[in-house]
Amino acid sequence: MPANERRFWICEHAHVMGEIKSIVVNGRTVRALMLYERSVYFNELPADIPELRGKVIGSMDAIRCTICGRTRDWIIGEDGMQALLSRVS
Ligand SMILES: [Zn+2]
């Protein structure tokens, strides 16, 4: 997969809630969710991405789509958990 390929995080109604990016934490590459301030339609992607609501590295429950109100959980992968644990220990 090319490094610059955008990986969207989408609700079940095909609204883009954010993007998945690889970031480095403590020398490990982990997945982070770059959460948009508001959802956008996947088939009408704006040229500029919306403002970011925040960056989620750990898990977060019930992130709400601002278009349809559906929620989705962001689950951190094992790699990310290891990186976070090594940061606090
Ligand atoms: Zn939605």
mmCIF file of N, CA and C and ligand atoms in Angstrom:
data_model
loop_
_atom_site.group_PDB
_atom_site.id
_atom_site.type_symbol
_atom_site.label_atom_id
_atom_site.label_comp_id
_atom_site.label_asym_id
_atom_site.label_seq_id
_atom_site.Cartn_x
_atom_site.Cartn_y
_atom_site.Cartn_z
ATOM 1 N N MET A 1 0.854 -1.199 0.000
ATOM 2 C CA MET A 1 0.000 0.000 0.000
ATOM 3 C C MET A 1 0.885 1.242 0.000
ATOM 4 N N PRO A 2 0.647 2.177 -0.900
ATOM 5 C CA PRO A 2 1.475 3.387 -0.913
ATOM 6 C C PRO A 2 1.297 4.166 0.379
ATOM 7 N N ALA A 3 2.349 4.816 0.814
ATOM 8 C CA ALA A 3 2.309 5.523 2.091
ATOM 9 C C ALA A 3 1.323 6.682 2.049
ATOM 10 N N ASN A 4 1.101 7.232 0.872
ATOM 11 C CA ASN A 4 0.243 8.414 0.805
ATOM 12 C C ASN A 4 -1.217 8.056 0.516
ATOM 13 N N GLU A 5 -1.534 6.772 0.486
ATOM 14 C CA GLU A 5 -2.917 6.393 0.243
ATOM 15 C C GLU A 5 -3.763 6.721 1.461
ATOM 16 N N ARG A 6 -4.904 7.364 1.219
ATOM 17 C CA ARG A 6 -5.749 7.773 2.337
ATOM 18 C C ARG A 6 -6.655 6.617 2.739
ATOM 19 N N ARG A 7 -6.686 6.348 4.010
ATOM 20 C CA ARG A 7 -7.534 5.285 4.543
ATOM 21 C C ARG A 7 -8.631 5.939 5.372
ATOM 22 N N PHE A 8 -9.834 5.904 4.841
ATOM 23 C CA PHE A 8 -10.936 6.605 5.502
ATOM 24 C C PHE A 8 -11.594 5.714 6.536
ATOM 25 N N TRP A 9 -12.110 6.327 7.551
ATOM 26 C CA TRP A 9 -12.871 5.633 8.592
ATOM 27 C C TRP A 9 -14.314 6.070 8.433
ATOM 28 N N ILE A 10 -15.155 5.088 8.150
ATOM 29 C CA ILE A 10 -16.475 5.375 7.592
ATOM 30 C C ILE A 10 -17.551 4.754 8.468
ATOM 31 N N CYS A 11 -18.659 5.471 8.644
ATOM 32 C CA CYS A 11 -19.780 4.902 9.383
ATOM 33 C C CYS A 11 -20.533 3.938 8.473
ATOM 34 N N GLU A 12 -21.535 3.257 9.027
ATOM 35 C CA GLU A 12 -22.205 2.229 8.229
ATOM 36 C C GLU A 12 -23.049 2.814 7.109
ATOM 37 N N HIS A 13 -23.217 4.126 7.084
ATOM 38 C CA HIS A 13 -23.943 4.774 5.998
ATOM 39 C C HIS A 13 -23.004 5.475 5.024
ATOM 40 N N ALA A 14 -21.759 5.080 5.031
ATOM 41 C CA ALA A 14 -20.773 5.605 4.073
ATOM 42 C C ALA A 14 -20.507 7.089 4.250
ATOM 43 N N HIS A 15 -20.558 7.546 5.481
ATOM 44 C CA HIS A 15 -20.097 8.899 5.777
ATOM 45 C C HIS A 15 -18.686 8.796 6.342
ATOM 46 N N VAL A 16 -17.818 9.649 5.858
ATOM 47 C CA VAL A 16 -16.429 9.591 6.299
ATOM 48 C C VAL A 16 -16.287 10.367 7.602
ATOM 49 N N MET A 17 -15.928 9.639 8.665
ATOM 50 C CA MET A 17 -15.801 10.269 9.980
ATOM 51 C C MET A 17 -14.364 10.673 10.277
ATOM 52 N N GLY A 18 -13.433 10.130 9.534
ATOM 53 C CA GLY A 18 -12.041 10.475 9.787
ATOM 54 C C GLY A 18 -11.132 9.649 8.899
ATOM 55 N N GLU A 19 -9.852 9.747 9.191
ATOM 56 C CA GLU A 19 -8.867 8.997 8.432
ATOM 57 C C GLU A 19 -7.954 8.250 9.388
ATOM 58 N N ILE A 20 -7.478 7.113 8.932
ATOM 59 C CA ILE A 20 -6.536 6.329 9.716
ATOM 60 C C ILE A 20 -5.130 6.648 9.231
ATOM 61 N N LYS A 21 -4.302 7.049 10.173
ATOM 62 C CA LYS A 21 -2.923 7.392 9.835
ATOM 63 C C LYS A 21 -1.978 6.560 10.682
ATOM 64 N N SER A 22 -0.817 6.307 10.157
ATOM 65 C CA SER A 22 0.224 5.650 10.933
ATOM 66 C C SER A 22 1.112 6.719 11.549
ATOM 67 N N ILE A 23 1.261 6.654 12.841
ATOM 68 C CA ILE A 23 2.141 7.599 13.516
ATOM 69 C C ILE A 23 3.124 6.807 14.361
ATOM 70 N N VAL A 24 4.186 7.444 14.789
ATOM 71 C CA VAL A 24 5.215 6.760 15.558
ATOM 72 C C VAL A 24 5.111 7.181 17.014
ATOM 73 N N VAL A 25 4.947 6.203 17.901
ATOM 74 C CA VAL A 25 4.912 6.429 19.344
ATOM 75 C C VAL A 25 6.002 5.567 19.956
ATOM 76 N N ASN A 26 6.933 6.195 20.619
ATOM 77 C CA ASN A 26 8.031 5.454 21.247
ATOM 78 C C ASN A 26 8.758 4.533 20.266
ATOM 79 N N GLY A 27 8.940 5.010 19.079
ATOM 80 C CA GLY A 27 9.673 4.223 18.104
ATOM 81 C C GLY A 27 8.867 3.131 17.435
ATOM 82 N N ARG A 28 7.590 3.004 17.824
ATOM 83 C CA ARG A 28 6.725 2.014 17.183
ATOM 84 C C ARG A 28 5.717 2.735 16.311
ATOM 85 N N THR A 29 5.417 2.136 15.187
ATOM 86 C CA THR A 29 4.394 2.698 14.317
ATOM 87 C C THR A 29 3.039 2.143 14.733
ATOM 88 N N VAL A 30 2.129 3.031 15.060
ATOM 89 C CA VAL A 30 0.793 2.619 15.494
ATOM 90 C C VAL A 30 -0.254 3.329 14.639
ATOM 91 N N ARG A 31 -1.453 2.775 14.648
ATOM 92 C CA ARG A 31 -2.555 3.384 13.933
ATOM 93 C C ARG A 31 -3.200 4.441 14.819
ATOM 94 N N ALA A 32 -3.469 5.581 14.218
ATOM 95 C CA ALA A 32 -4.196 6.632 14.928
ATOM 96 C C ALA A 32 -5.369 7.048 14.066
ATOM 97 N N LEU A 33 -6.465 7.391 14.720
ATOM 98 C CA LEU A 33 -7.643 7.873 14.005
ATOM 99 C C LEU A 33 -7.655 9.384 14.057
ATOM 100 N N MET A 34 -7.571 10.011 12.895
ATOM 101 C CA MET A 34 -7.687 11.461 12.806
ATOM 102 C C MET A 34 -9.168 11.758 12.592
ATOM 103 N N LEU A 35 -9.826 12.178 13.659
ATOM 104 C CA LEU A 35 -11.280 12.315 13.640
ATOM 105 C C LEU A 35 -11.678 13.693 13.123
ATOM 106 N N TYR A 36 -12.542 13.723 12.130
ATOM 107 C CA TYR A 36 -12.990 14.999 11.561
ATOM 108 C C TYR A 36 -13.960 15.701 12.510
ATOM 109 N N GLU A 37 -13.964 17.014 12.444
ATOM 110 C CA GLU A 37 -14.916 17.816 13.209
ATOM 111 C C GLU A 37 -16.355 17.479 12.808
ATOM 112 N N ARG A 38 -16.552 17.192 11.533
ATOM 113 C CA ARG A 38 -17.869 16.762 11.050
ATOM 114 C C ARG A 38 -17.659 15.722 9.965
ATOM 115 N N SER A 39 -18.629 14.837 9.832
ATOM 116 C CA SER A 39 -18.542 13.810 8.812
ATOM 117 C C SER A 39 -18.762 14.421 7.428
ATOM 118 N N VAL A 40 -18.224 13.762 6.411
ATOM 119 C CA VAL A 40 -18.450 14.195 5.035
ATOM 120 C C VAL A 40 -18.922 12.981 4.237
ATOM 121 N N TYR A 41 -19.579 13.229 3.131
ATOM 122 C CA TYR A 41 -20.071 12.138 2.294
ATOM 123 C C TYR A 41 -18.915 11.557 1.488
ATOM 124 N N PHE A 42 -18.833 10.224 1.504
ATOM 125 C CA PHE A 42 -17.719 9.559 0.836
ATOM 126 C C PHE A 42 -17.702 9.855 -0.657
ATOM 127 N N ASN A 43 -18.889 9.962 -1.263
ATOM 128 C CA ASN A 43 -18.934 10.207 -2.710
ATOM 129 C C ASN A 43 -18.924 11.686 -3.052
ATOM 130 N N GLU A 44 -18.811 12.537 -2.033
ATOM 131 C CA GLU A 44 -18.700 13.981 -2.269
ATOM 132 C C GLU A 44 -17.582 14.541 -1.394
ATOM 133 N N LEU A 45 -16.435 13.909 -1.484
ATOM 134 C CA LEU A 45 -15.329 14.337 -0.634
ATOM 135 C C LEU A 45 -14.916 15.762 -0.980
ATOM 136 N N PRO A 46 -14.817 16.629 0.013
ATOM 137 C CA PRO A 46 -14.359 17.993 -0.267
ATOM 138 C C PRO A 46 -12.867 17.991 -0.598
ATOM 139 N N ALA A 47 -12.455 19.010 -1.324
ATOM 140 C CA ALA A 47 -11.047 19.108 -1.697
ATOM 141 C C ALA A 47 -10.171 19.244 -0.443
ATOM 142 N N ASP A 48 -10.674 19.978 0.520
ATOM 143 C CA ASP A 48 -9.952 20.119 1.792
ATOM 144 C C ASP A 48 -10.657 19.294 2.840
ATOM 145 N N ILE A 49 -9.895 18.556 3.627
ATOM 146 C CA ILE A 49 -10.525 17.770 4.674
ATOM 147 C C ILE A 49 -11.055 18.712 5.751
ATOM 148 N N PRO A 50 -12.107 18.298 6.442
ATOM 149 C CA PRO A 50 -12.650 19.147 7.513
ATOM 150 C C PRO A 50 -11.620 19.342 8.625
ATOM 151 N N GLU A 51 -11.912 20.320 9.474
ATOM 152 C CA GLU A 51 -11.094 20.513 10.670
ATOM 153 C C GLU A 51 -11.077 19.227 11.476
ATOM 154 N N LEU A 52 -9.983 18.970 12.160
ATOM 155 C CA LEU A 52 -9.893 17.763 12.968
ATOM 156 C C LEU A 52 -10.490 18.002 14.345
ATOM 157 N N ARG A 53 -11.325 17.046 14.783
ATOM 158 C CA ARG A 53 -11.877 17.084 16.130
ATOM 159 C C ARG A 53 -10.832 16.613 17.124
ATOM 160 N N GLY A 54 -9.991 15.724 16.658
ATOM 161 C CA GLY A 54 -8.944 15.232 17.546
ATOM 162 C C GLY A 54 -8.273 14.015 16.956
ATOM 163 N N LYS A 55 -7.216 13.613 17.609
ATOM 164 C CA LYS A 55 -6.455 12.442 17.189
ATOM 165 C C LYS A 55 -6.643 11.370 18.251
ATOM 166 N N VAL A 56 -7.144 10.206 17.837
ATOM 167 C CA VAL A 56 -7.409 9.130 18.773
ATOM 168 C C VAL A 56 -6.345 8.050 18.581
ATOM 169 N N ILE A 57 -5.551 7.825 19.625
ATOM 170 C CA ILE A 57 -4.534 6.768 19.551
ATOM 171 C C ILE A 57 -5.037 5.545 20.306
ATOM 172 N N GLY A 58 -5.562 5.728 21.515
ATOM 173 C CA GLY A 58 -6.142 4.618 22.248
ATOM 174 C C GLY A 58 -7.537 4.323 21.734
ATOM 175 N N SER A 59 -8.237 3.424 22.404
ATOM 176 C CA SER A 59 -9.594 3.089 21.992
ATOM 177 C C SER A 59 -10.567 4.189 22.420
ATOM 178 N N MET A 60 -11.624 4.348 21.642
ATOM 179 C CA MET A 60 -12.680 5.280 22.020
ATOM 180 C C MET A 60 -14.022 4.667 21.629
ATOM 181 N N ASP A 61 -14.962 4.657 22.586
ATOM 182 C CA ASP A 61 -16.267 4.063 22.333
ATOM 183 C C ASP A 61 -17.228 5.089 21.753
ATOM 184 N N ALA A 62 -18.116 4.604 20.927
ATOM 185 C CA ALA A 62 -19.286 5.376 20.492
ATOM 186 C C ALA A 62 -18.938 6.737 19.924
ATOM 187 N N ILE A 63 -18.102 6.758 18.934
ATOM 188 C CA ILE A 63 -17.831 7.998 18.217
ATOM 189 C C ILE A 63 -18.998 8.222 17.260
ATOM 190 N N ARG A 64 -19.615 9.389 17.351
ATOM 191 C CA ARG A 64 -20.865 9.620 16.639
ATOM 192 C C ARG A 64 -20.626 10.286 15.292
ATOM 193 N N CYS A 65 -21.293 9.746 14.293
ATOM 194 C CA CYS A 65 -21.280 10.374 12.971
ATOM 195 C C CYS A 65 -22.134 11.625 13.042
ATOM 196 N N THR A 66 -21.612 12.754 12.553
ATOM 197 C CA THR A 66 -22.363 14.007 12.672
ATOM 198 C C THR A 66 -23.449 14.121 11.608
ATOM 199 N N ILE A 67 -23.464 13.232 10.640
ATOM 200 C CA ILE A 67 -24.512 13.284 9.607
ATOM 201 C C ILE A 67 -25.701 12.413 10.007
ATOM 202 N N CYS A 68 -25.464 11.163 10.347
ATOM 203 C CA CYS A 68 -26.583 10.245 10.588
ATOM 204 C C CYS A 68 -26.747 9.869 12.060
ATOM 205 N N GLY A 69 -25.784 10.225 12.896
ATOM 206 C CA GLY A 69 -25.925 9.961 14.319
ATOM 207 C C GLY A 69 -25.555 8.551 14.738
ATOM 208 N N ARG A 70 -25.190 7.696 13.788
ATOM 209 C CA ARG A 70 -24.757 6.350 14.154
ATOM 210 C C ARG A 70 -23.419 6.434 14.886
ATOM 211 N N THR A 71 -23.181 5.464 15.750
ATOM 212 C CA THR A 71 -21.919 5.463 16.471
ATOM 213 C C THR A 71 -21.086 4.269 16.059
ATOM 214 N N ARG A 72 -19.800 4.420 16.215
ATOM 215 C CA ARG A 72 -18.864 3.365 15.888
ATOM 216 C C ARG A 72 -17.730 3.435 16.901
ATOM 217 N N ASP A 73 -17.222 2.268 17.277
ATOM 218 C CA ASP A 73 -16.117 2.220 18.229
ATOM 219 C C ASP A 73 -14.786 2.159 17.493
ATOM 220 N N TRP A 74 -13.845 2.888 18.008
ATOM 221 C CA TRP A 74 -12.476 2.792 17.500
ATOM 222 C C TRP A 74 -11.714 1.897 18.462
ATOM 223 N N ILE A 75 -11.202 0.801 17.946
ATOM 224 C CA ILE A 75 -10.485 -0.159 18.772
ATOM 225 C C ILE A 75 -9.006 -0.109 18.410
ATOM 226 N N ILE A 76 -8.201 0.124 19.393
ATOM 227 C CA ILE A 76 -6.771 0.169 19.127
ATOM 228 C C ILE A 76 -6.247 -1.242 18.865
ATOM 229 N N GLY A 77 -5.287 -1.348 17.997
ATOM 230 C CA GLY A 77 -4.695 -2.644 17.713
ATOM 231 C C GLY A 77 -3.684 -3.034 18.781
ATOM 232 N N GLU A 78 -3.287 -4.280 18.727
ATOM 233 C CA GLU A 78 -2.305 -4.776 19.690
ATOM 234 C C GLU A 78 -1.006 -3.972 19.615
ATOM 235 N N ASP A 79 -0.610 -3.583 18.412
ATOM 236 C CA ASP A 79 0.623 -2.812 18.260
ATOM 237 C C ASP A 79 0.525 -1.482 18.998
ATOM 238 N N GLY A 80 -0.635 -0.837 18.851
ATOM 239 C CA GLY A 80 -0.810 0.443 19.520
ATOM 240 C C GLY A 80 -0.833 0.303 21.028
ATOM 241 N N MET A 81 -1.472 -0.776 21.516
ATOM 242 C CA MET A 81 -1.528 -0.987 22.965
ATOM 243 C C MET A 81 -0.132 -1.176 23.532
ATOM 244 N N GLN A 82 0.689 -1.946 22.854
ATOM 245 C CA GLN A 82 2.064 -2.160 23.320
ATOM 246 C C GLN A 82 2.828 -0.838 23.368
ATOM 247 N N ALA A 83 2.623 -0.021 22.362
ATOM 248 C CA ALA A 83 3.343 1.253 22.324
ATOM 249 C C ALA A 83 2.896 2.152 23.462
ATOM 250 N N LEU A 84 1.586 2.171 23.753
ATOM 251 C CA LEU A 84 1.092 3.020 24.837
ATOM 252 C C LEU A 84 1.591 2.510 26.188
ATOM 253 N N LEU A 85 1.596 1.190 26.358
ATOM 254 C CA LEU A 85 2.059 0.629 27.628
ATOM 255 C C LEU A 85 3.528 0.957 27.845
ATOM 256 N N SER A 86 4.312 0.912 26.803
ATOM 257 C CA SER A 86 5.730 1.183 26.973
ATOM 258 C C SER A 86 5.958 2.668 27.275
ATOM 259 N N ARG A 87 4.960 3.513 26.918
ATOM 260 C CA ARG A 87 5.122 4.939 27.182
ATOM 261 C C ARG A 87 4.907 5.256 28.659
ATOM 262 N N VAL A 88 3.975 4.536 29.327
ATOM 263 C CA VAL A 88 3.667 4.888 30.702
ATOM 264 C C VAL A 88 4.514 4.111 31.701
ATOM 265 N N SER A 89 5.162 3.058 31.250
ATOM 266 C CA SER A 89 5.915 2.249 32.217
ATOM 267 C C SER A 89 7.323 2.808 32.410
HETATM 268 ZN ZN ZN B 1 -23.066 8.492 9.153
#
